[in-house]
XYZ file of N, CA, C and O in Angstrom:
816
model
N 0.850 -1.197 0.000
C 0.000 0.000 0.000
C 0.885 1.246 0.000
O 1.833 1.357 0.772
N 0.546 2.181 -0.879
C 1.348 3.391 -1.000
C 1.164 4.280 0.209
O 0.077 4.369 0.783
N 2.249 4.903 0.623
C 2.201 5.815 1.754
C 1.438 7.073 1.367
O 1.445 7.479 0.200
N 0.741 7.706 2.354
C -0.005 8.932 2.062
C 0.859 10.009 1.417
O 0.396 10.761 0.557
N 2.125 10.029 1.807
C 3.020 11.039 1.239
C 3.239 10.791 -0.253
O 3.277 11.719 -1.046
N 3.365 9.506 -0.632
C 3.544 9.159 -2.036
C 2.294 9.500 -2.853
O 2.400 9.946 -4.004
N 1.138 9.273 -2.260
C -0.121 9.600 -2.934
C -0.209 11.101 -3.183
O -0.604 11.542 -4.276
N 0.169 11.870 -2.186
C 0.123 13.330 -2.326
C 1.084 13.798 -3.424
O 0.744 14.687 -4.220
N 2.266 13.192 -3.491
C 3.242 13.545 -4.530
C 2.679 13.223 -5.908
O 2.805 14.026 -6.850
N 2.034 12.046 -6.034
C 1.470 11.664 -7.323
C 0.352 12.612 -7.737
O 0.255 13.016 -8.907
N -0.487 12.986 -6.786
C -1.581 13.927 -7.089
C -1.020 15.282 -7.512
O -1.506 15.911 -8.469
N 0.018 15.745 -6.830
C 0.650 17.028 -7.186
C 1.181 16.988 -8.612
O 0.977 17.924 -9.398
N 1.856 15.889 -8.966
C 2.405 15.759 -10.317
C 1.299 15.739 -11.372
O 1.430 16.370 -12.437
N 0.222 15.049 -11.076
C -0.899 14.988 -12.017
C -1.531 16.371 -12.208
O -1.855 16.768 -13.343
N -1.700 17.079 -11.100
C -2.283 18.419 -11.169
C -1.361 19.391 -11.911
O -1.818 20.242 -12.685
N -0.067 19.235 -11.694
C 0.905 20.109 -12.370
C 0.837 19.897 -13.880
O 0.827 20.864 -14.657
N 0.783 18.640 -14.301
C 0.684 18.345 -15.732
C -0.626 18.892 -16.304
O -0.657 19.471 -17.403
N -1.707 18.729 -15.543
C -3.015 19.213 -15.987
C -3.004 20.735 -16.173
O -3.418 21.250 -17.227
N -2.528 21.480 -15.165
C -2.519 22.945 -15.248
C -1.561 23.429 -16.338
O -1.824 24.438 -17.010
N -0.453 22.691 -16.522
C 0.510 23.058 -17.565
C -0.152 22.960 -18.944
O 0.012 23.867 -19.782
N -0.906 21.909 -19.193
C -1.595 21.743 -20.473
C -2.681 22.808 -20.666
O -2.865 23.328 -21.774
N -3.382 23.133 -19.587
C -4.428 24.160 -19.672
C -3.827 25.535 -19.961
O -4.394 26.325 -20.737
N -2.683 25.824 -19.355
C -1.997 27.092 -19.618
C -1.569 27.165 -21.076
O -1.759 28.191 -21.747
N -0.993 26.075 -21.581
C -0.564 26.047 -22.981
C -1.749 26.263 -23.936
O -1.622 26.971 -24.950
N -2.885 25.651 -23.623
C -4.076 25.804 -24.468
C -4.567 27.249 -24.468
O -4.944 27.795 -25.518
N -4.550 27.890 -23.299
C -4.988 29.286 -23.203
C -4.028 30.217 -23.936
O -4.447 31.191 -24.570
N -2.744 29.922 -23.854
C -1.755 30.735 -24.577
C -1.995 30.633 -26.077
O -1.894 31.631 -26.805
N -2.334 29.441 -26.553
C -2.649 29.280 -27.965
C -3.903 30.059 -28.342
O -3.994 30.649 -29.420
N -4.886 30.079 -27.420
C -6.104 30.875 -27.660
C -5.766 32.362 -27.784
O -6.370 33.080 -28.596
N -4.813 32.811 -26.989
C -4.389 34.216 -27.061
C -3.710 34.492 -28.405
O -3.938 35.537 -29.017
N -2.899 33.567 -28.864
C -2.257 33.743 -30.173
C -3.298 33.861 -31.281
O -3.133 34.636 -32.232
N -4.366 33.084 -31.153
C -5.404 33.067 -32.184
C -6.427 34.183 -32.025
O -7.259 34.385 -32.910
N -6.368 34.882 -30.900
C -7.363 35.926 -30.613
C -7.140 37.136 -31.525
O -6.031 37.638 -31.649
N -8.231 37.579 -32.158
C -8.156 38.761 -33.029
C -8.947 39.934 -32.457
O -9.207 40.901 -33.154
N -9.329 39.846 -31.207
C -10.068 40.911 -30.550
C -11.485 40.487 -30.246
O -11.896 39.372 -30.548
N -12.224 41.358 -29.596
C -11.807 42.679 -29.120
C -10.888 42.578 -27.902
O -10.581 41.475 -27.451
N -10.506 43.733 -27.370
C -9.593 43.764 -26.234
C -10.189 43.078 -25.016
O -9.471 42.486 -24.212
N -11.500 43.132 -24.859
C -12.163 42.489 -23.720
C -11.958 40.971 -23.760
O -11.829 40.321 -22.720
N -11.925 40.395 -24.974
C -11.698 38.954 -25.108
C -10.287 38.596 -24.661
O -10.073 37.574 -23.980
N -9.326 39.426 -25.029
C -7.948 39.200 -24.598
C -7.821 39.323 -23.091
O -7.127 38.528 -22.448
N -8.488 40.296 -22.513
C -8.451 40.483 -21.054
C -9.016 39.270 -20.330
O -8.469 38.823 -19.311
N -10.093 38.723 -20.863
C -10.707 37.535 -20.258
C -9.761 36.345 -20.306
O -9.604 35.610 -19.316
N -9.111 36.146 -21.443
C -8.158 35.037 -21.574
C -6.983 35.209 -20.615
O -6.537 34.240 -19.985
N -6.489 36.436 -20.481
C -5.370 36.689 -19.567
C -5.754 36.426 -18.116
O -4.938 35.947 -17.323
N -6.984 36.740 -17.771
C -7.462 36.462 -16.409
C -7.461 34.964 -16.135
O -7.043 34.508 -15.052
N -7.893 34.180 -17.116
C -7.906 32.729 -16.962
C -6.486 32.175 -16.864
O -6.220 31.256 -16.068
N -5.573 32.741 -17.651
C -4.173 32.286 -17.599
C -3.573 32.571 -16.227
O -2.866 31.724 -15.651
N -3.852 33.737 -15.681
C -3.329 34.089 -14.356
C -3.824 33.119 -13.295
O -3.064 32.690 -12.412
N -5.093 32.761 -13.380
C -5.656 31.817 -12.409
C -4.972 30.455 -12.516
O -4.639 29.823 -11.497
N -4.752 30.000 -13.754
C -4.094 28.709 -13.957
C -2.649 28.744 -13.476
O -2.147 27.772 -12.884
N -1.965 29.862 -13.691
C -0.584 29.995 -13.208
C -0.542 29.951 -11.674
O 0.386 29.367 -11.092
N -1.504 30.589 -11.038
C -1.552 30.558 -9.578
C -1.744 29.130 -9.066
O -1.087 28.698 -8.103
N -2.662 28.394 -9.712
C -2.896 27.007 -9.315
C -1.666 26.146 -9.574
O -1.305 25.285 -8.749
N -1.019 26.374 -10.714
C 0.195 25.628 -11.051
C 1.304 25.913 -10.061
O 1.985 24.990 -9.572
N 1.495 27.194 -9.735
C 2.544 27.577 -8.782
C 2.288 26.958 -7.411
O 3.222 26.496 -6.736
N 1.013 26.948 -7.020
C 0.655 26.383 -5.710
C 0.995 24.893 -5.662
O 1.539 24.397 -4.652
N 0.686 24.164 -6.738
C 0.977 22.733 -6.775
C 2.484 22.470 -6.788
O 2.971 21.519 -6.148
N 3.238 23.294 -7.494
C 4.696 23.130 -7.513
C 5.274 23.368 -6.117
O 6.194 22.654 -5.677
N 4.728 24.352 -5.417
C 5.181 24.611 -4.048
C 4.854 23.439 -3.125
O 5.664 23.085 -2.244
N 3.692 22.849 -3.339
C 3.315 21.678 -2.537
C 4.263 20.508 -2.805
O 4.679 19.785 -1.874
N 4.606 20.318 -4.090
C 5.531 19.241 -4.439
C 6.906 19.496 -3.844
O 7.576 18.563 -3.361
N 7.329 20.749 -3.865
C 8.631 21.094 -3.283
C 8.647 20.838 -1.785
O 9.639 20.326 -1.232
N 7.553 21.142 -1.122
C 7.464 20.893 0.321
C 7.493 19.400 0.620
O 8.147 18.950 1.582
N 6.816 18.627 -0.216
C 6.824 17.168 -0.044
C 8.227 16.605 -0.248
O 8.644 15.656 0.442
N 8.965 17.198 -1.223
C 10.336 16.741 -1.471
C 11.212 16.988 -0.251
O 12.034 16.131 0.125
N 11.060 18.105 0.388
C 11.866 18.440 1.561
C 11.537 17.557 2.755
O 12.349 17.418 3.676
N 10.352 16.976 2.757
C 9.909 16.134 3.877
C 10.274 14.665 3.682
O 9.968 13.829 4.530
N 10.919 14.341 2.541
C 11.304 12.952 2.278
C 12.403 12.502 3.245
O 13.333 13.256 3.553
N 12.284 11.267 3.702
C 13.280 10.727 4.630
C 14.563 10.361 3.900
O 15.661 10.600 4.410
N 14.414 9.761 2.726
C 15.589 9.348 1.973
C 16.123 10.533 1.155
O 15.364 11.203 0.461
N 17.408 10.704 1.225
C 18.040 11.801 0.502
C 17.903 11.635 -1.013
O 17.717 12.617 -1.741
N 17.991 10.386 -1.474
C 17.892 10.128 -2.910
C 16.517 10.528 -3.446
O 16.404 11.157 -4.513
N 15.470 10.138 -2.698
C 14.103 10.493 -3.118
C 13.890 12.007 -3.030
O 13.209 12.601 -3.865
N 14.482 12.588 -2.033
C 14.386 14.036 -1.865
C 14.997 14.758 -3.066
O 14.387 15.660 -3.644
N 16.193 14.348 -3.464
C 16.880 14.999 -4.582
C 16.132 14.751 -5.901
O 16.075 15.634 -6.763
N 15.559 13.574 -6.028
C 14.802 13.241 -7.237
C 13.588 14.151 -7.387
O 13.312 14.689 -8.462
N 12.861 14.348 -6.285
C 11.676 15.212 -6.319
C 12.055 16.675 -6.505
O 11.361 17.417 -7.205
N 13.161 17.064 -5.886
C 13.602 18.450 -6.048
C 13.990 18.738 -7.504
O 13.778 19.848 -8.001
N 14.543 17.713 -8.173
C 14.865 17.866 -9.586
C 13.582 18.016 -10.413
O 13.522 18.816 -11.362
N 12.552 17.268 -10.057
C 11.256 17.392 -10.731
C 10.676 18.788 -10.509
O 10.113 19.396 -11.436
N 10.796 19.273 -9.298
C 10.309 20.621 -8.984
C 11.028 21.653 -9.842
O 10.411 22.577 -10.394
N 12.355 21.484 -9.963
C 13.139 22.424 -10.767
C 12.695 22.385 -12.232
O 12.582 23.434 -12.885
N 12.425 21.211 -12.726
C 11.957 21.078 -14.112
C 10.588 21.750 -14.298
O 10.352 22.406 -15.320
N 9.724 21.576 -13.344
C 8.388 22.195 -13.416
C 8.505 23.722 -13.375
O 7.773 24.426 -14.094
N 9.420 24.219 -12.561
C 9.614 25.669 -12.481
C 10.133 26.227 -13.810
O 9.689 27.291 -14.264
N 11.089 25.507 -14.407
C 11.615 25.942 -15.705
C 10.509 25.944 -16.765
O 10.440 26.845 -17.598
N 9.669 24.902 -16.715
C 8.570 24.829 -17.671
C 7.586 25.970 -17.468
O 7.064 26.549 -18.429
N 7.350 26.329 -16.213
C 6.438 27.425 -15.908
C 7.021 28.752 -16.409
O 6.295 29.590 -16.971
N 8.319 28.950 -16.238
C 8.971 30.158 -16.750
C 8.886 30.223 -18.274
O 8.685 31.298 -18.858
N 9.041 29.069 -18.913
C 8.925 29.009 -20.371
C 7.506 29.382 -20.817
O 7.313 30.103 -21.803
N 6.515 28.887 -20.076
C 5.119 29.220 -20.384
C 4.851 30.717 -20.205
O 4.109 31.321 -20.985
N 5.449 31.292 -19.172
C 5.260 32.719 -18.932
C 5.866 33.554 -20.067
O 5.291 34.568 -20.479
N 7.024 33.119 -20.572
C 7.640 33.816 -21.699
C 6.758 33.694 -22.944
O 6.559 34.675 -23.684
N 6.210 32.508 -23.169
C 5.309 32.307 -24.310
C 4.045 33.136 -24.153
O 3.506 33.655 -25.144
N 3.590 33.272 -22.920
C 2.391 34.070 -22.628
C 2.614 35.532 -22.993
O 1.772 36.158 -23.647
N 3.763 36.073 -22.572
C 4.072 37.474 -22.890
C 4.187 37.677 -24.405
O 3.697 38.674 -24.952
N 4.829 36.740 -25.081
C 4.978 36.839 -26.530
C 3.625 36.755 -27.236
O 3.362 37.499 -28.199
N 2.771 35.856 -26.758
C 1.435 35.718 -27.348
C 0.618 36.990 -27.152
O -0.127 37.410 -28.053
N 0.759 37.621 -25.992
C 0.053 38.876 -25.728
C 0.515 39.975 -26.671
O -0.297 40.751 -27.189
N 1.820 40.045 -26.894
C 2.359 41.051 -27.802
C 1.825 40.847 -29.214
O 1.390 41.800 -29.870
N 1.822 39.599 -29.669
C 1.311 39.283 -31.011
C -0.161 39.645 -31.137
O -0.593 40.241 -32.137
N -0.932 39.309 -30.103
C -2.367 39.579 -30.128
C -2.655 41.078 -30.118
O -3.512 41.556 -30.864
N -1.943 41.826 -29.294
C -2.169 43.269 -29.215
C -1.814 43.966 -30.518
O -2.485 44.917 -30.927
N -0.757 43.502 -31.174
C -0.387 44.071 -32.475
C -1.501 43.810 -33.484
O -1.873 44.695 -34.272
N -2.050 42.588 -33.450
C -3.133 42.235 -34.378
C -4.368 43.090 -34.120
O -5.020 43.574 -35.061
N -4.699 43.303 -32.840
C -5.863 44.125 -32.492
C -5.639 45.578 -32.918
O -6.540 46.225 -33.469
N -4.429 46.102 -32.684
C -4.116 47.482 -33.087
C -4.227 47.656 -34.600
O -4.776 48.651 -35.082
N -3.716 46.679 -35.330
C -3.788 46.751 -36.795
C -5.239 46.716 -37.268
O -5.608 47.425 -38.220
N -6.063 45.907 -36.596
C -7.472 45.818 -36.962
C -8.186 47.132 -36.678
O -8.992 47.606 -37.490
N -7.880 47.750 -35.529
C -8.509 49.028 -35.189
C -8.079 50.123 -36.162
O -8.890 50.974 -36.549
N -6.808 50.114 -36.562
C -6.327 51.101 -37.527
C -7.035 50.928 -38.869
O -7.401 51.910 -39.520
N -7.236 49.662 -39.265
C -7.928 49.397 -40.529
C -9.368 49.897 -40.472
O -9.881 50.470 -41.443
N -10.024 49.712 -39.317
C -11.401 50.186 -39.165
C -11.457 51.710 -39.208
O -12.395 52.295 -39.759
N -10.446 52.355 -38.619
C -10.403 53.818 -38.646
C -10.236 54.328 -40.067
O -10.885 55.298 -40.477
N -9.369 53.666 -40.817
C -9.144 54.085 -42.204
C -10.385 53.875 -43.060
O -10.619 54.595 -44.028
N -11.203 52.888 -42.693
C -12.435 52.625 -43.428
C -13.594 53.485 -42.932
O -14.703 53.365 -43.424
N -13.324 54.342 -41.959
C -14.370 55.212 -41.439
C -15.297 54.521 -40.472
O -16.434 54.925 -40.290
N -14.823 53.442 -39.856
C -15.687 52.713 -38.937
C -15.856 53.388 -37.593
O -16.786 53.093 -36.858
N -14.979 54.299 -37.247
C -15.050 54.956 -35.954
C -15.956 56.183 -36.028
O -15.773 57.033 -36.888
N -16.959 56.302 -35.122
C -17.885 57.446 -35.161
C -17.201 58.784 -35.052
O -17.592 59.746 -35.723
N -16.170 58.893 -34.207
C -15.473 60.176 -34.053
C -14.800 60.581 -35.361
O -14.834 61.744 -35.754
N -14.200 59.591 -36.022
C -13.554 59.898 -37.298
C -14.595 60.262 -38.344
O -14.359 61.119 -39.187
N -15.758 59.584 -38.286
C -16.819 59.901 -39.234
C -17.284 61.338 -39.048
O -17.509 62.061 -40.021
N -17.440 61.760 -37.783
C -17.856 63.140 -37.528
C -16.808 64.129 -38.010
O -17.124 65.184 -38.562
N -15.531 63.783 -37.800
C -14.455 64.655 -38.265
C -14.492 64.769 -39.786
O -14.340 65.854 -40.345
N -14.689 63.623 -40.458
C -14.757 63.631 -41.921
C -15.936 64.449 -42.398
O -15.850 65.187 -43.382
N -17.079 64.329 -41.688
C -18.270 65.092 -42.068
C -18.020 66.589 -41.940
O -18.418 67.377 -42.802
N -17.367 67.002 -40.863
C -17.055 68.420 -40.675
C -16.136 68.927 -41.772
O -16.308 70.034 -42.288
N -15.141 68.107 -42.121
C -14.224 68.514 -43.191
C -14.976 68.654 -44.507
O -14.736 69.580 -45.279
N -15.902 67.719 -44.750
C -16.689 67.776 -45.980
C -17.572 69.019 -46.013
O -17.697 69.692 -47.038
N -18.177 69.333 -44.849
C -19.020 70.532 -44.783
C -18.198 71.797 -44.996
O -18.651 72.744 -45.641
N -16.988 71.816 -44.441
C -16.122 72.991 -44.613
C -15.779 73.179 -46.086
O -15.776 74.303 -46.598
N -15.474 72.077 -46.761
C -15.168 72.166 -48.186
C -16.380 72.646 -48.973
O -16.261 73.446 -49.901
N -17.572 72.136 -48.588
C -18.799 72.553 -49.274
C -19.060 74.035 -49.064
O -19.441 74.766 -49.994
N -18.863 74.495 -47.813
C -19.070 75.915 -47.517
C -18.109 76.790 -48.310
O -18.477 77.857 -48.814
N -16.854 76.316 -48.424
C -15.878 77.068 -49.198
C -16.288 77.151 -50.662
O -16.173 78.207 -51.293
N -16.788 76.038 -51.193
C -17.219 76.027 -52.594
C -18.398 76.971 -52.811
O -18.480 77.677 -53.818
N -19.312 76.986 -51.825
C -20.473 77.871 -51.942
C -20.048 79.330 -51.860
O -20.570 80.197 -52.571
N -19.071 79.640 -50.999
C -18.577 81.010 -50.900
C -17.987 81.463 -52.228
O -18.237 82.588 -52.690
N -17.202 80.572 -52.859
C -16.647 80.905 -54.163
C -17.755 81.109 -55.199
O -17.682 81.986 -56.060
N -18.800 80.285 -55.079
C -19.928 80.419 -56.001
C -20.624 81.768 -55.822
O -21.028 82.427 -56.790
N -20.761 82.186 -54.559
C -21.387 83.487 -54.283
C -20.573 84.627 -54.886
O -21.126 85.568 -55.461
N -19.270 84.527 -54.739
C -18.416 85.557 -55.308
C -18.543 85.573 -56.826
O -18.558 86.637 -57.461
N -18.674 84.380 -57.426
C -18.857 84.296 -58.866
C -20.173 84.927 -59.303
O -20.238 85.631 -60.325
N -21.223 84.673 -58.516
C -22.529 85.264 -58.829
C -22.461 86.783 -58.734
O -23.011 87.513 -59.562
N -21.769 87.289 -57.707
C -21.642 88.740 -57.536
C -20.912 89.364 -58.723
O -21.318 90.412 -59.243
N -19.821 88.688 -59.131
C -19.084 89.211 -60.287
C -19.946 89.174 -61.548
O -19.922 90.092 -62.375
N -20.716 88.093 -61.707
C -21.571 87.955 -62.877
C -22.636 89.049 -62.911
O -22.919 89.634 -63.952
N -23.207 89.343 -61.741
C -24.216 90.406 -61.670
C -23.605 91.745 -62.080
O -24.191 92.504 -62.849
N -22.407 92.013 -61.579
C -21.754 93.273 -61.904
C -21.460 93.376 -63.399
O -21.683 94.413 -64.027
N -20.981 92.257 -63.955
C -20.669 92.257 -65.379
C -21.925 92.418 -66.239
O -21.923 93.148 -67.233
N -22.997 91.729 -65.834
C -24.228 91.793 -66.618
C -24.838 93.202 -66.580
O -25.350 93.708 -67.584
N -24.795 93.816 -65.405
C -25.318 95.182 -65.289
C -24.495 96.140 -66.150
O -25.023 97.003 -66.851
N -23.149 95.959 -66.101
C -22.273 96.818 -66.896
C -22.519 96.619 -68.391
O -22.580 97.587 -69.166
N -22.673 95.360 -68.785
C -22.950 95.077 -70.194
C -24.289 95.659 -70.630
O -24.452 96.158 -71.743
N -25.261 95.595 -69.731
C -26.584 96.144 -70.046
C -26.515 97.649 -70.231
O -27.109 98.217 -71.153
N -25.745 98.295 -69.349
C -25.599 99.740 -69.467
C -24.893 100.114 -70.770
O -25.276 101.059 -71.456
N -23.857 99.347 -71.125
C -23.138 99.638 -72.352
C -24.027 99.419 -73.584
O -23.985 100.180 -74.554
N -24.846 98.352 -73.522
C -25.762 98.086 -74.641
C -26.785 99.204 -74.784
O -27.123 99.634 -75.895
N -27.271 99.698 -73.667
C -28.264 100.764 -73.705
C -27.654 102.054 -74.249
O -28.295 102.798 -74.981
N -26.400 102.291 -73.867
C -25.728 103.495 -74.375
C -25.528 103.401 -75.882
O -25.624 104.385 -76.605
N -25.251 102.208 -76.387
C -25.065 102.022 -77.824
C -26.353 102.260 -78.594
O -26.359 102.779 -79.713
N -27.470 101.876 -77.978
C -28.770 101.990 -78.640
C -29.451 103.335 -78.395
O -30.576 103.549 -78.843
N -28.799 104.210 -77.680
C -29.406 105.508 -77.383
C -29.637 106.307 -78.687
O -28.784 106.333 -79.572
N -30.751 106.947 -78.771
C -31.095 107.820 -79.917
C -31.117 109.245 -79.412
O -31.809 109.550 -78.444
N -30.338 110.115 -80.040
C -30.254 111.501 -79.533
C -31.506 112.294 -79.839
O -31.466 113.269 -80.576
N -32.593 111.790 -79.338
C -33.874 112.496 -79.514
C -34.443 112.721 -78.134
O -34.456 111.810 -77.318
N -34.891 113.925 -77.877
C -35.396 114.263 -76.555
C -36.526 113.344 -76.142
O -36.610 112.899 -75.006
N -37.416 113.038 -77.116
C -38.560 112.205 -76.754
C -38.157 110.798 -76.408
O -38.850 110.107 -75.680
N -37.029 110.352 -76.978
C -36.585 108.978 -76.690
C -35.811 108.898 -75.384
O -35.559 107.806 -74.872
N -35.402 110.071 -74.864
C -34.599 110.062 -73.636
C -35.334 109.441 -72.480
O -34.782 108.685 -71.690
N -36.630 109.731 -72.408
C -37.414 109.185 -71.303
C -37.536 107.684 -71.430
O -37.406 106.947 -70.458
N -37.780 107.225 -72.707
C -37.916 105.787 -72.901
C -36.599 105.072 -72.598
O -36.574 103.985 -72.051
N -35.446 105.742 -73.008
C -34.147 105.154 -72.727
C -33.929 104.981 -71.238
O -33.472 103.945 -70.772
N -34.277 105.960 -70.468
C -34.113 105.894 -69.013
C -34.957 104.798 -68.416
O -34.509 104.023 -67.583
N -36.208 104.733 -68.877
C -37.082 103.687 -68.347
C -36.602 102.304 -68.761
O -36.669 101.348 -67.982
N -36.094 102.177 -70.001
C -35.623 100.878 -70.487
C -34.410 100.403 -69.694
O -34.298 99.242 -69.343
N -33.467 101.344 -69.413
C -32.286 100.980 -68.620
C -32.694 100.515 -67.225
O -32.178 99.512 -66.721
N -33.590 101.215 -66.604
C -34.039 100.835 -65.270
C -34.716 99.463 -65.294
O -34.553 98.632 -64.397
N -35.462 99.229 -66.406
C -36.142 97.931 -66.514
C -35.155 96.786 -66.655
O -35.338 95.719 -66.075
N -34.103 97.006 -67.467
C -33.082 95.973 -67.635
C -32.372 95.661 -66.324
O -32.157 94.502 -65.968
N -32.000 96.702 -65.608
C -31.313 96.512 -64.322
C -32.212 95.778 -63.337
O -31.768 94.888 -62.608
N -33.494 96.159 -63.327
C -34.429 95.504 -62.418
C -34.574 94.025 -62.767
O -34.682 93.164 -61.892
N -34.557 93.738 -64.078
C -34.727 92.347 -64.509
C -33.552 91.478 -64.066
O -33.712 90.384 -63.552
N -32.318 92.002 -64.259
C -31.142 91.239 -63.865
C -31.091 91.014 -62.346
O -30.788 89.920 -61.882
N -31.392 92.059 -61.631
C -31.392 91.921 -60.158
C -32.454 90.934 -59.707
O -32.238 90.120 -58.812
N -33.632 91.000 -60.347
C -34.703 90.085 -59.973
C -34.374 88.650 -60.305
O -34.763 87.732 -59.593
N -33.651 88.431 -61.403
C -33.307 87.074 -61.810
C -32.221 86.467 -60.922
O -32.230 85.277 -60.626
N -31.258 87.269 -60.495
C -30.125 86.756 -59.738
C -30.328 86.784 -58.226
O -29.694 86.031 -57.500
N -31.207 87.629 -57.758
C -31.411 87.770 -56.315
C -31.835 86.464 -55.656
O -31.311 86.105 -54.584
N -32.798 85.700 -56.210
C -33.180 84.442 -55.552
C -32.017 83.465 -55.423
O -31.877 82.786 -54.414
N -31.167 83.372 -56.457
C -30.015 82.478 -56.390
C -29.055 82.904 -55.302
O -28.513 82.095 -54.551
N -28.812 84.196 -55.222
C -27.906 84.716 -54.210
C -28.445 84.459 -52.810
O -27.716 84.048 -51.912
N -29.738 84.665 -52.627
C -30.347 84.451 -51.308
C -30.290 82.982 -50.916
O -30.004 82.634 -49.766
N -30.547 82.096 -51.881
C -30.521 80.668 -51.601
C -29.112 80.213 -51.223
O -28.914 79.434 -50.294
N -28.121 80.697 -51.950
C -26.734 80.321 -51.656
C -26.318 80.820 -50.283
O -25.638 80.138 -49.540
N -26.726 82.012 -49.929
C -26.420 82.570 -48.612
C -27.055 81.720 -47.512
O -26.450 81.476 -46.460
N -28.288 81.258 -47.735
C -28.983 80.446 -46.734
C -28.276 79.131 -46.520
O -28.057 78.685 -45.390
N -27.856 78.462 -47.622
C -27.145 77.198 -47.501
C -25.824 77.371 -46.763
O -25.450 76.594 -45.908
N -25.112 78.435 -47.091
C -23.827 78.696 -46.420
C -24.000 78.922 -44.938
O -23.236 78.413 -44.107
N -24.998 79.675 -44.546
C -25.219 79.952 -43.119
C -25.586 78.686 -42.371
O -25.200 78.492 -41.237
N -26.318 77.774 -43.030
C -26.695 76.514 -42.375
C -25.467 75.624 -42.167
O -25.336 74.966 -41.124
N -24.583 75.589 -43.139
C -23.403 74.729 -43.029
C -22.406 75.270 -42.038
O -21.765 74.522 -41.326
N -22.263 76.550 -41.997
C -21.269 77.166 -41.107
C -21.818 77.388 -39.720
O -21.093 77.428 -38.773
């Protein structure tokens, strides 16, 4: 019949192997994780718990080794403890590397989403930039309309001067005709100017 101490050592070794395999599986899950960050945080929490359980079992095995009566058995168990510790350190290094790989992948994914306009803040920024460009275009259009009105009025005045007849009776008609032309141009362009001004004020 096996001594209780031997049973405890065997149970410790079995638990150590079990937790070691579970840690390795979780580390692989971290390598395969593509986000979100909350998923990575959850996996890391599970890894920490498994490491704590693994460390506790290794400490128990080390204590059992120190309690061995035979020096040979003591040294044998202490060597096993040392191997388990080295394996745990190796797992911790793999864990850190897996975290780095996963975080880089998540950062790259977030950058890609930002470039595609997936982020609301970036979308609002893009919308503001678009509105600013539209407002600028409308301002230029208003200036163009103003210049066009000035040119058309000037052309109308020049045309009227060319058609003037040096007759006193025609002078009154000429004056009324010029006023009518100016009124027509202003009436035709005023609605466009007012509409453009309204759109600009809304955007700005």
